[in-house]
PDB file of C-alpha atoms in Angstrom:
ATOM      1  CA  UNK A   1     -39.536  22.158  50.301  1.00  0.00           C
ATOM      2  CA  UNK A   2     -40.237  23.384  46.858  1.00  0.00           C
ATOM      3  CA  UNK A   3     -37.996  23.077  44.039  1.00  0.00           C
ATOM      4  CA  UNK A   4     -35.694  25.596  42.692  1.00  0.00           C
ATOM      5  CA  UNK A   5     -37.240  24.263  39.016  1.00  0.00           C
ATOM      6  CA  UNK A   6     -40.627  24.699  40.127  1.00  0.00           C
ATOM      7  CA  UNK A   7     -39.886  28.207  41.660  1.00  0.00           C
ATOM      8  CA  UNK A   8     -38.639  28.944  38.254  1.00  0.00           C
ATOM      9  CA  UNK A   9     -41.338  28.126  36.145  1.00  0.00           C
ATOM     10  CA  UNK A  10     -43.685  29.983  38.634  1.00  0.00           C
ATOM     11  CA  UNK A  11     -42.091  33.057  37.908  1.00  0.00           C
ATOM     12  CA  UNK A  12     -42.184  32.616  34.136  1.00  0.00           C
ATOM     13  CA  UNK A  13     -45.391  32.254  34.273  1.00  0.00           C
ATOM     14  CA  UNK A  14     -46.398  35.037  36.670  1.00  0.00           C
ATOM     15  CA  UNK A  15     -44.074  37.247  33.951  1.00  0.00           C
ATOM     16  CA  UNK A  16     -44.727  35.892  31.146  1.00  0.00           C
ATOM     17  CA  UNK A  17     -48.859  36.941  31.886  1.00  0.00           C
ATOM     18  CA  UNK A  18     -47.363  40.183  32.592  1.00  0.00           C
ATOM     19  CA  UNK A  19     -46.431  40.624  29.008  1.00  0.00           C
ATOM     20  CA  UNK A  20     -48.927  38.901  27.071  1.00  0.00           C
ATOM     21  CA  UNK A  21     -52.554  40.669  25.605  1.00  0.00           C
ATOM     22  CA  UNK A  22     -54.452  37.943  26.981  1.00  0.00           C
ATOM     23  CA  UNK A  23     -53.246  36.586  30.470  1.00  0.00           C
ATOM     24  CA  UNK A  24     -56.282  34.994  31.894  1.00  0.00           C
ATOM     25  CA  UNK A  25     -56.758  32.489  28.709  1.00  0.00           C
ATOM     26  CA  UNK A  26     -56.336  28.539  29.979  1.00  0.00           C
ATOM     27  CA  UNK A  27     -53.100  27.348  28.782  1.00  0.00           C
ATOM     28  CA  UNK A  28     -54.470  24.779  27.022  1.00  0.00           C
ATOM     29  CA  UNK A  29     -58.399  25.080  26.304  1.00  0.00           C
ATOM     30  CA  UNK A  30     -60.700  21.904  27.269  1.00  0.00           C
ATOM     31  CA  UNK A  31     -61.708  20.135  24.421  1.00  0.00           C
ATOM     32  CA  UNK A  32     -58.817  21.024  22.099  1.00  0.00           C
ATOM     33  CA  UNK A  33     -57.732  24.012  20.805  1.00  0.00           C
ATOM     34  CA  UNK A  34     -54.172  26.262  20.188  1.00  0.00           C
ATOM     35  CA  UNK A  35     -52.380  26.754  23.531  1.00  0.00           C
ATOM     36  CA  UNK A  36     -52.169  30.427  25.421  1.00  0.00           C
ATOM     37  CA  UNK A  37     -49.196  32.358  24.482  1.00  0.00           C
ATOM     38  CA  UNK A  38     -47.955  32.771  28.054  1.00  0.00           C
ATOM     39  CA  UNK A  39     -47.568  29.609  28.313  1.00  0.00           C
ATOM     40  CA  UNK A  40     -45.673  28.423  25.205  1.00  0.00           C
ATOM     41  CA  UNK A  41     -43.521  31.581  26.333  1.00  0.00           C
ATOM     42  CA  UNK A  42     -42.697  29.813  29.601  1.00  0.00           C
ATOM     43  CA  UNK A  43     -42.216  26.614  27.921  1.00  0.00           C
ATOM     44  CA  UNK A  44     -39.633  28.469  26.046  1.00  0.00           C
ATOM     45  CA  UNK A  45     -38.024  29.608  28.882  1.00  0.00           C
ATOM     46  CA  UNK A  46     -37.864  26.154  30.225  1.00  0.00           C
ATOM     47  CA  UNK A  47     -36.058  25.397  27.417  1.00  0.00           C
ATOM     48  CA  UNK A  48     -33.610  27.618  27.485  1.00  0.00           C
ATOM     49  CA  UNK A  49     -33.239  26.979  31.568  1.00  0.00           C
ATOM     50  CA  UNK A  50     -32.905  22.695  30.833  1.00  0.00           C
ATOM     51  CA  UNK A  51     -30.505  23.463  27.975  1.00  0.00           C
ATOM     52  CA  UNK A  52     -32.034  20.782  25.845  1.00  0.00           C
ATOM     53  CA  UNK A  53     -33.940  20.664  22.181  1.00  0.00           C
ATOM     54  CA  UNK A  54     -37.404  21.238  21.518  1.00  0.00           C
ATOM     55  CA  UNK A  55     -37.816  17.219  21.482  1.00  0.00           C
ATOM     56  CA  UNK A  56     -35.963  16.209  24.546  1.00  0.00           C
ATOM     57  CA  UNK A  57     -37.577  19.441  26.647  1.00  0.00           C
ATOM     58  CA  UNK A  58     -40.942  17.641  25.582  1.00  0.00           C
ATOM     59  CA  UNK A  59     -40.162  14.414  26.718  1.00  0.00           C
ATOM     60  CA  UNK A  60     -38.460  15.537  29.916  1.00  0.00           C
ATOM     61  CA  UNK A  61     -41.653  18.199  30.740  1.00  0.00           C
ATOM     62  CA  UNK A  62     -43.816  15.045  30.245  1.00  0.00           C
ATOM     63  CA  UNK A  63     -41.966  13.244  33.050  1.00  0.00           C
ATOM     64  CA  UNK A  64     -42.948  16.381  35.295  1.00  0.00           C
ATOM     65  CA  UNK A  65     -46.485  16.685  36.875  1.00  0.00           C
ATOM     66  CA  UNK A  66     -45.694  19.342  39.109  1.00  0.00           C
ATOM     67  CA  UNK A  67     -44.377  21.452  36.590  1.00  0.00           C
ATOM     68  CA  UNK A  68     -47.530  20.690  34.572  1.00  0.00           C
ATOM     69  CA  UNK A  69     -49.881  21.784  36.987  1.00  0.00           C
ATOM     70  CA  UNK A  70     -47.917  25.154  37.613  1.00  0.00           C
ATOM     71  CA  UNK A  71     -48.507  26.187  34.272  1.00  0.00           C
ATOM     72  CA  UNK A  72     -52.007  24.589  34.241  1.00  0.00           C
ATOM     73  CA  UNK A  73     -51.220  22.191  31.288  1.00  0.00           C
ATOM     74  CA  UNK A  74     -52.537  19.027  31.249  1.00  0.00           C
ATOM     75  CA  UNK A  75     -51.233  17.902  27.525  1.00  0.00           C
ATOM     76  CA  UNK A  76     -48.372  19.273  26.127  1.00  0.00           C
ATOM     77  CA  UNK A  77     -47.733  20.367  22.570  1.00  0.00           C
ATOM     78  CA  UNK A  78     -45.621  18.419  20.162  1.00  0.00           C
ATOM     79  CA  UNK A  79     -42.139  19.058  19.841  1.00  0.00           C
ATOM     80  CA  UNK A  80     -42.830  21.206  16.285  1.00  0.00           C
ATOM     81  CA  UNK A  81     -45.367  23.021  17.699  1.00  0.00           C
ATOM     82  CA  UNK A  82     -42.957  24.119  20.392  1.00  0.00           C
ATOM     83  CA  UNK A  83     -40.447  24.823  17.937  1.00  0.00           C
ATOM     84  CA  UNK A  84     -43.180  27.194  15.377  1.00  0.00           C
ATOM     85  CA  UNK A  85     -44.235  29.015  18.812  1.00  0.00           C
ATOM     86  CA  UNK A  86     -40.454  30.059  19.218  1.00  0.00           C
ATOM     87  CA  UNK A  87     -40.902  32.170  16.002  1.00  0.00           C
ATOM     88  CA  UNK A  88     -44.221  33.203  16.312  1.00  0.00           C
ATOM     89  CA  UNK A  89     -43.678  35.233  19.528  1.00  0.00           C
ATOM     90  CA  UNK A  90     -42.852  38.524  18.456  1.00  0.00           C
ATOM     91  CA  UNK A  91     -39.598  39.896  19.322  1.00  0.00           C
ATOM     92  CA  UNK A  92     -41.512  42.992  21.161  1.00  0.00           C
ATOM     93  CA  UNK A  93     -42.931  40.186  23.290  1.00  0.00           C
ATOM     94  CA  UNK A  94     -38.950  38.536  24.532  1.00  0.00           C
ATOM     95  CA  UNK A  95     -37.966  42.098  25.066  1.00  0.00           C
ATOM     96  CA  UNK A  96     -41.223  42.826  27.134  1.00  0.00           C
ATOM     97  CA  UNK A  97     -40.547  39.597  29.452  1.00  0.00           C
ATOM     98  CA  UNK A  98     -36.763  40.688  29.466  1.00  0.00           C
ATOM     99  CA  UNK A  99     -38.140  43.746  31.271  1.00  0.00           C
ATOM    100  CA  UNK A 100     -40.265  42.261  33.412  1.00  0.00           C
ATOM    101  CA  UNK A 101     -37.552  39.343  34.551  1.00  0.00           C
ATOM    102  CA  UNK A 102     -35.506  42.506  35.594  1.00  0.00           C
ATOM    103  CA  UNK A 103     -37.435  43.477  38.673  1.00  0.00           C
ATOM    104  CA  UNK A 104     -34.544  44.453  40.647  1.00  0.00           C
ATOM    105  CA  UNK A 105     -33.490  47.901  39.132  1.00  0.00           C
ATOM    106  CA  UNK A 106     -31.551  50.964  41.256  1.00  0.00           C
ATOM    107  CA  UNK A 107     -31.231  52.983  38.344  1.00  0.00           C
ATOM    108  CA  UNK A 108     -26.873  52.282  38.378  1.00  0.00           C
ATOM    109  CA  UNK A 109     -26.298  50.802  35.079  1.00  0.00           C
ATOM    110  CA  UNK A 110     -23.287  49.876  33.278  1.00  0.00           C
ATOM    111  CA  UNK A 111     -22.630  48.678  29.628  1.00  0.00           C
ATOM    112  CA  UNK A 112     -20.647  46.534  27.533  1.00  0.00           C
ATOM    113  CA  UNK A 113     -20.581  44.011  24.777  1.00  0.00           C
ATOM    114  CA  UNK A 114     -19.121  40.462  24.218  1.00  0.00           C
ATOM    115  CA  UNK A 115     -19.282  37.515  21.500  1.00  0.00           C
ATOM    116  CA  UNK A 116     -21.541  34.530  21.317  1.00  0.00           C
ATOM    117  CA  UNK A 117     -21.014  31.450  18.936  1.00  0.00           C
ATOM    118  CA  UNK A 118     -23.560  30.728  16.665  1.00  0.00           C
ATOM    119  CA  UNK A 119     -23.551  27.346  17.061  1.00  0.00           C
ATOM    120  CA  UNK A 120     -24.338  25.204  13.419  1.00  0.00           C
ATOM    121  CA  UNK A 121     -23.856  21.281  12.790  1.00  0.00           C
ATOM    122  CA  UNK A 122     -21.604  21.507  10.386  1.00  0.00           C
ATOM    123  CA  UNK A 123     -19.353  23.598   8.013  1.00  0.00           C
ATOM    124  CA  UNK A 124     -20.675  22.303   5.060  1.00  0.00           C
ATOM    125  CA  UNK A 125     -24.485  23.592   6.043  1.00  0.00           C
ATOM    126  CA  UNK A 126     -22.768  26.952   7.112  1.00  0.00           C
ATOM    127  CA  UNK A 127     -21.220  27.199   3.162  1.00  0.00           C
ATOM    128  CA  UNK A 128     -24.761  26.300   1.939  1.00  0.00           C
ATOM    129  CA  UNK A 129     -26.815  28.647   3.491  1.00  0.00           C
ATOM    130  CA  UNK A 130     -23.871  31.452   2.776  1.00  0.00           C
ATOM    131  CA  UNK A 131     -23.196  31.503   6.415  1.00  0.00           C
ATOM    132  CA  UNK A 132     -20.095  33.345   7.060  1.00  0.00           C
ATOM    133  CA  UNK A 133     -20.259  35.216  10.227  1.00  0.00           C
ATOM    134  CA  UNK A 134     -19.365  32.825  13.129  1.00  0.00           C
ATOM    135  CA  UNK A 135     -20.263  35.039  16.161  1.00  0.00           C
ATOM    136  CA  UNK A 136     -22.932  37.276  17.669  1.00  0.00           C
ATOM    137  CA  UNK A 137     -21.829  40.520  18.950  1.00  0.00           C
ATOM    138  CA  UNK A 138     -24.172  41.310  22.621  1.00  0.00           C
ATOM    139  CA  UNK A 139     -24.224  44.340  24.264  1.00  0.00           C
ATOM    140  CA  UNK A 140     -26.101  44.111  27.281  1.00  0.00           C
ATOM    141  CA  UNK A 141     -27.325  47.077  29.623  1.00  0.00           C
ATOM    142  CA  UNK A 142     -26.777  45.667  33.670  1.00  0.00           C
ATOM    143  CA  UNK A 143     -27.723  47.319  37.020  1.00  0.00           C
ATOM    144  CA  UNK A 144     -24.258  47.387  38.500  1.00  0.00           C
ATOM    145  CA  UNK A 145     -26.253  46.912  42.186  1.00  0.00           C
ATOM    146  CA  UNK A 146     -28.322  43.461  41.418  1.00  0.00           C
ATOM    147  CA  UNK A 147     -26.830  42.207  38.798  1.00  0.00           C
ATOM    148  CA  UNK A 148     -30.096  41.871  36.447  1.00  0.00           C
ATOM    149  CA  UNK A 149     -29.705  42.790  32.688  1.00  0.00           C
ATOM    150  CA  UNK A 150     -32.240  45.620  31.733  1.00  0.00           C
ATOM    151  CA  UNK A 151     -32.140  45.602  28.106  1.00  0.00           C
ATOM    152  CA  UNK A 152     -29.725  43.508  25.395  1.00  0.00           C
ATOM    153  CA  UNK A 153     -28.552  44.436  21.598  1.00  0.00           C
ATOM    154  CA  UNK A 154     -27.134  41.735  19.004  1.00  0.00           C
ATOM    155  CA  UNK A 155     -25.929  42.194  15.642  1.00  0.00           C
ATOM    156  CA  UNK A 156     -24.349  40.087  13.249  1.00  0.00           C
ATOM    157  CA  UNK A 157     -22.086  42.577  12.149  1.00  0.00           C
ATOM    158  CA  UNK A 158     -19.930  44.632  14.652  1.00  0.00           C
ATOM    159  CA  UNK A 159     -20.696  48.292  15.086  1.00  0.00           C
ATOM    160  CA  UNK A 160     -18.881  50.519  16.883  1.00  0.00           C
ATOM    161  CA  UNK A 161     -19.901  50.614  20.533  1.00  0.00           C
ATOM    162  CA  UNK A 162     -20.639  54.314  20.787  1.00  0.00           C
ATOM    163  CA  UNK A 163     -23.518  53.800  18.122  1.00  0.00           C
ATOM    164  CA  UNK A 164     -25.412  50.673  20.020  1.00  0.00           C
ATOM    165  CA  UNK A 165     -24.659  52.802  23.398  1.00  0.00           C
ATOM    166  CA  UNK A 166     -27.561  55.836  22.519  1.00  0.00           C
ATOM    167  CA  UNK A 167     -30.198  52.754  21.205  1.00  0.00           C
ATOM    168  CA  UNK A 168     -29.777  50.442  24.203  1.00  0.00           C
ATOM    169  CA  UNK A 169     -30.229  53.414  27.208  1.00  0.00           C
ATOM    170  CA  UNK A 170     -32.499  55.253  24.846  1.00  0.00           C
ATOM    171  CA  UNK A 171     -35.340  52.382  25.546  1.00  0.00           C
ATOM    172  CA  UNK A 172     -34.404  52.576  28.963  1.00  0.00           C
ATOM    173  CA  UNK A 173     -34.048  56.240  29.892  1.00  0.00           C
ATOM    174  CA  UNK A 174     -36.474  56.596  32.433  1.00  0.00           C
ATOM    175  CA  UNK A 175     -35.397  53.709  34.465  1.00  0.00           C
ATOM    176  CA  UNK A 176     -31.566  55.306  34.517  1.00  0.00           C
ATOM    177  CA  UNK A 177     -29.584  57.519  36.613  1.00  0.00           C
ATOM    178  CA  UNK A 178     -25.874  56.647  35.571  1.00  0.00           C
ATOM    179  CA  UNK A 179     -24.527  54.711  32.798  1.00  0.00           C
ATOM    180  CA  UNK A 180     -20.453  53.471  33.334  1.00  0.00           C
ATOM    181  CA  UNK A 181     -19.031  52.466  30.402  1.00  0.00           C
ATOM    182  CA  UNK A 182     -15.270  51.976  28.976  1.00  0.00           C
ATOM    183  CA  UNK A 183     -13.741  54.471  26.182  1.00  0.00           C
ATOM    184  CA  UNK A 184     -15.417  52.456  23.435  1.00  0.00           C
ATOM    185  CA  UNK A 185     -18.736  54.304  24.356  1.00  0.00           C
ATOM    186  CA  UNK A 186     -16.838  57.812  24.109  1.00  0.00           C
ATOM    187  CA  UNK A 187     -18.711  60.012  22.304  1.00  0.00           C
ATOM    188  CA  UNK A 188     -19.552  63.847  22.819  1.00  0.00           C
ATOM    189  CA  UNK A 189     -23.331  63.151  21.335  1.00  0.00           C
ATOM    190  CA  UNK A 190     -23.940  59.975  23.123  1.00  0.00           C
ATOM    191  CA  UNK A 191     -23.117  61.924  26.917  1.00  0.00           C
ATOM    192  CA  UNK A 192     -24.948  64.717  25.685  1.00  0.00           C
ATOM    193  CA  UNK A 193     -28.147  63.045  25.057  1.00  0.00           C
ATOM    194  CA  UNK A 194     -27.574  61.013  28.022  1.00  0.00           C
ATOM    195  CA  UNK A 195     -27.494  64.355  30.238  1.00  0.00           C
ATOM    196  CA  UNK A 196     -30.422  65.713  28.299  1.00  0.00           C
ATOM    197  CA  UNK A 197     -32.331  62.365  29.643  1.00  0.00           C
ATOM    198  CA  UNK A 198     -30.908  63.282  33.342  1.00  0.00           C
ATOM    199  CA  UNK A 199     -28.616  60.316  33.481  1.00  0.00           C
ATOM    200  CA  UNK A 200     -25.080  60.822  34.744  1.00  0.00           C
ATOM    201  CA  UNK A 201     -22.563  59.758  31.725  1.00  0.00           C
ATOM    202  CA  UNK A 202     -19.629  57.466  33.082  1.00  0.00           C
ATOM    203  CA  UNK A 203     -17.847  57.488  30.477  1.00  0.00           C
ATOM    204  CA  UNK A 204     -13.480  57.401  30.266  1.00  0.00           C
ATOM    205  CA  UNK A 205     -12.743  59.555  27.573  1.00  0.00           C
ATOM    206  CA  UNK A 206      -9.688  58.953  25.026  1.00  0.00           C
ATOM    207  CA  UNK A 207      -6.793  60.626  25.824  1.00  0.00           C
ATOM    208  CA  UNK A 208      -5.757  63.421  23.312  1.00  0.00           C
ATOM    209  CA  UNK A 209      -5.081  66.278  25.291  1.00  0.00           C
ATOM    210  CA  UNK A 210      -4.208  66.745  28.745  1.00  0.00           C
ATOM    211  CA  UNK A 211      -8.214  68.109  29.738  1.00  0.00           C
ATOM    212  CA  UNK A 212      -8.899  64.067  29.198  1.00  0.00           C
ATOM    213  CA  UNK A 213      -6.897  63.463  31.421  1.00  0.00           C
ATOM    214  CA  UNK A 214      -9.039  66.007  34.163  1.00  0.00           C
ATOM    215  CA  UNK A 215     -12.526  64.496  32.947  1.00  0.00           C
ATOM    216  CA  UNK A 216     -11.473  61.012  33.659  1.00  0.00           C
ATOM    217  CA  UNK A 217      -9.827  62.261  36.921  1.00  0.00           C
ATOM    218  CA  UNK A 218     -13.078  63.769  38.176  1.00  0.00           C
ATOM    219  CA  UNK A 219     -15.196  61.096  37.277  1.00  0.00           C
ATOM    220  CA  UNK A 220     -16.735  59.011  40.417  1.00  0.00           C
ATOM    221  CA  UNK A 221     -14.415  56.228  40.729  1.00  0.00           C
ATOM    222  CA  UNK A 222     -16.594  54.106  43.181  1.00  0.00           C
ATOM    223  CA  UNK A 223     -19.575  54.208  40.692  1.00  0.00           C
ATOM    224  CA  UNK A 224     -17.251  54.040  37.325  1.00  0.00           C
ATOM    225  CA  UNK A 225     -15.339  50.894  39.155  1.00  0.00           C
ATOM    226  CA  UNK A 226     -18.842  48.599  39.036  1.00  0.00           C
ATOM    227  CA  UNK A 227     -18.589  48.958  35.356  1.00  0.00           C
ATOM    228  CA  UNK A 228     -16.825  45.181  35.270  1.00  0.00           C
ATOM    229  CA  UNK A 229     -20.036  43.516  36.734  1.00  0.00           C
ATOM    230  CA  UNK A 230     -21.109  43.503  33.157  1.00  0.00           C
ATOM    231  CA  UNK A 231     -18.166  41.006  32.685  1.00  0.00           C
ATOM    232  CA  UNK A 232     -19.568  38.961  35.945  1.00  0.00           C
ATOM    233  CA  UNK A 233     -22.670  38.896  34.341  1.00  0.00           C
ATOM    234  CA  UNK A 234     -21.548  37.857  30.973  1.00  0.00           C
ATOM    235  CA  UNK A 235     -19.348  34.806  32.712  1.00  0.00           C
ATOM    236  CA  UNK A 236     -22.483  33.763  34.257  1.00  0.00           C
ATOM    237  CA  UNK A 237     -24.568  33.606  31.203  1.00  0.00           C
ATOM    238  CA  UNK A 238     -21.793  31.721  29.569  1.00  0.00           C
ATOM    239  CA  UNK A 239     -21.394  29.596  31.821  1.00  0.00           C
ATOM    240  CA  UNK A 240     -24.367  28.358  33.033  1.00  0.00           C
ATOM    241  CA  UNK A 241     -26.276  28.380  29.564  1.00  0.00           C
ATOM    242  CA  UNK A 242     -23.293  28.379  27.064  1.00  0.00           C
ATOM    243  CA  UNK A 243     -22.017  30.561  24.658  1.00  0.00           C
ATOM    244  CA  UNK A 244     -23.541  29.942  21.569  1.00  0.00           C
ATOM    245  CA  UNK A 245     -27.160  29.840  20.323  1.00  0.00           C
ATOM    246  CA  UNK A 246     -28.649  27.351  18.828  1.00  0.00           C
ATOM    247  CA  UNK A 247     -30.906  29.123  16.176  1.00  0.00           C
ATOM    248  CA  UNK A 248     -29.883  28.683  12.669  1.00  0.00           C
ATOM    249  CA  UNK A 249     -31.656  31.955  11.415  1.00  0.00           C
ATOM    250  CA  UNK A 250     -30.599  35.371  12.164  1.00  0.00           C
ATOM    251  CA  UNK A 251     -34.068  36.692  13.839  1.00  0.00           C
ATOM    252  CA  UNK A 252     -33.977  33.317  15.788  1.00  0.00           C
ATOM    253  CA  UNK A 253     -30.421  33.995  16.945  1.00  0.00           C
ATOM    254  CA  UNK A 254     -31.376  37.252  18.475  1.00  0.00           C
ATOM    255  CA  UNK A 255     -34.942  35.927  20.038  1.00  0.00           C
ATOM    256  CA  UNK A 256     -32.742  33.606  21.718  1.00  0.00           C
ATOM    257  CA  UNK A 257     -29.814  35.687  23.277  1.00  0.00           C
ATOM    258  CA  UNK A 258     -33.158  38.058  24.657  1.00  0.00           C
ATOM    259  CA  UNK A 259     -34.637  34.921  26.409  1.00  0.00           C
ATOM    260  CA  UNK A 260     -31.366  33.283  27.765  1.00  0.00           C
ATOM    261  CA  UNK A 261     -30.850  37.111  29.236  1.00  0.00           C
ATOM    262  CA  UNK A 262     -34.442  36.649  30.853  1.00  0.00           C
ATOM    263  CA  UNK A 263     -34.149  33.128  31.583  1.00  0.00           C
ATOM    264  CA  UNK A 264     -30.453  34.336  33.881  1.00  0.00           C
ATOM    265  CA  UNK A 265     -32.662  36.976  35.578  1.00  0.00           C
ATOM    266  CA  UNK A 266     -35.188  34.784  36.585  1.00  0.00           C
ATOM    267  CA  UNK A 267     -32.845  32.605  38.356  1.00  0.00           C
ATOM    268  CA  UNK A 268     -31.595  34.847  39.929  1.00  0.00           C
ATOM    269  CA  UNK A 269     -34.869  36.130  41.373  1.00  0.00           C
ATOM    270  CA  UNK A 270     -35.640  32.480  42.454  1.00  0.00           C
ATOM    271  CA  UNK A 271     -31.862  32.128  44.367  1.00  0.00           C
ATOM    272  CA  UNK A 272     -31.847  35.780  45.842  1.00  0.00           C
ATOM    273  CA  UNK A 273     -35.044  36.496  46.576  1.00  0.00           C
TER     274      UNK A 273
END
């Protein structure tokens, strides 16, 4: 019976060649050479999936033959090198395997947003590198029917919700037919330019006057009710690959929410086939 692991890195791999500009190059050139993209971007997924640092995914990958010969390595690349590939992947390339790790789509979507640690050694580094904001604020985009997040924001700062709402479906508006979200997304311009994309708005509205009160009493319950899978989902993530990040810089931090988002949709593709 094969592995749950193995299945894993067999579909990073598979989408990870998806996304790349050069999918058929080895993954690690005879003779020498720099290593193929797709596969330090499935090593980096296998990072994220093990939970450990560059170093210790290095040494525990070297204890692993059959993982080895998935990806078609037969060396693997020193724990820095591991670490400078992390950076040099361009952010267009997470959110590209993001997309392909959700293969499950029905066009049902909901939104929300929730906090992630940013996880540092020590006070005294955060004061020296003027480090003041403790958490990451994630809104992720999730098909209420599989489960499988679409698209992801992150900021540093906290914007209102009605202002990440338009950016996040507006990368994904041909894949969408509905987006539920709660009242922090209500806003006339953000429904409007969902419409004018032909996606149903889900959206409460405040209550001011008593018409609020008949929009939100016509909406499709059934539909608007899914809306807290977003809040399954976010549990999940938390719980199975924690709640902070480990990056120390900004760009890094977000890199690394995208890939833990692909890294949960993965596994799920490899449990629920």
């Amino acid at each position: 019976m094969t592995s749950e692991f193995r299945l894993f890195t067999r579909e990073s791999v598979t989408k990870a060649k998806n996304v790349v500009e050069n999918p058929d190059e080895p993954a690690d050139p005879e003779g020498g050479g720099g290593f193929a993209e797709w596969a330090m971007l499935t090593l980096q997924a296998l990072r994220i999936e093990l939970g450990k640092s560059y170093r210790q995914t290095i040494d525990l990958l070297s204890e692993m033959p059959g993982i080895l010969e998935e990806i078609g390595l037969t060396r693997l690349p020193h724990f820095t090198v591991l670490r400078g590939w992390f950076e040099q992947i361009s952010m267009k390339t997470y959110r590209a395997f993001l997309g392909e790790s959700a293969e499950k789509r029905t066009g049902h979507a909901a939104i929300d947003s929730t906090g992630f640690d940013r996880d540092q050694p020590s006070r005294h580094y955060a004061q020296r590198a003027h480090y003041h904001v403790r958490t990451l604020k994630v809104t992720a985009l999730v098909d209420v029917e599989t489960l499988y997040v679409t698209d992801v924001h992150v900021s540093t700062k906290t914007p209102s919700d009605f202002r990440i709402g338009p950016q996040v479906t507006r990368r994904n508006a041909g894949d969408l037919l509905s987006v539920a979200a709660d009242r922090g997304y209500d806003d006339k311009a953000f429904r409007d330019e969902l419409r004018a994309n032909g996606i149903r708005p889900l959206i409460k509205h405040r209550i001011y006057w008593a018409l609020d009160h008949a929009h939100n009493a016509r909406m499709d319950r059934d539909r608007y009710n899914r809306r807290w899978m977003v809040e399954t989902v976010f549990s999940s993530l938390k719980r199975t690959l924690g709640s902070a990040v480990r990056a120390r810089s900004w760009h890094l931090e977000f890199r690394e929410m995208v890939l833990k988002c692909a890294v949960y949709n993965l596994r799920r593709t490899v449990r629920y086939p």
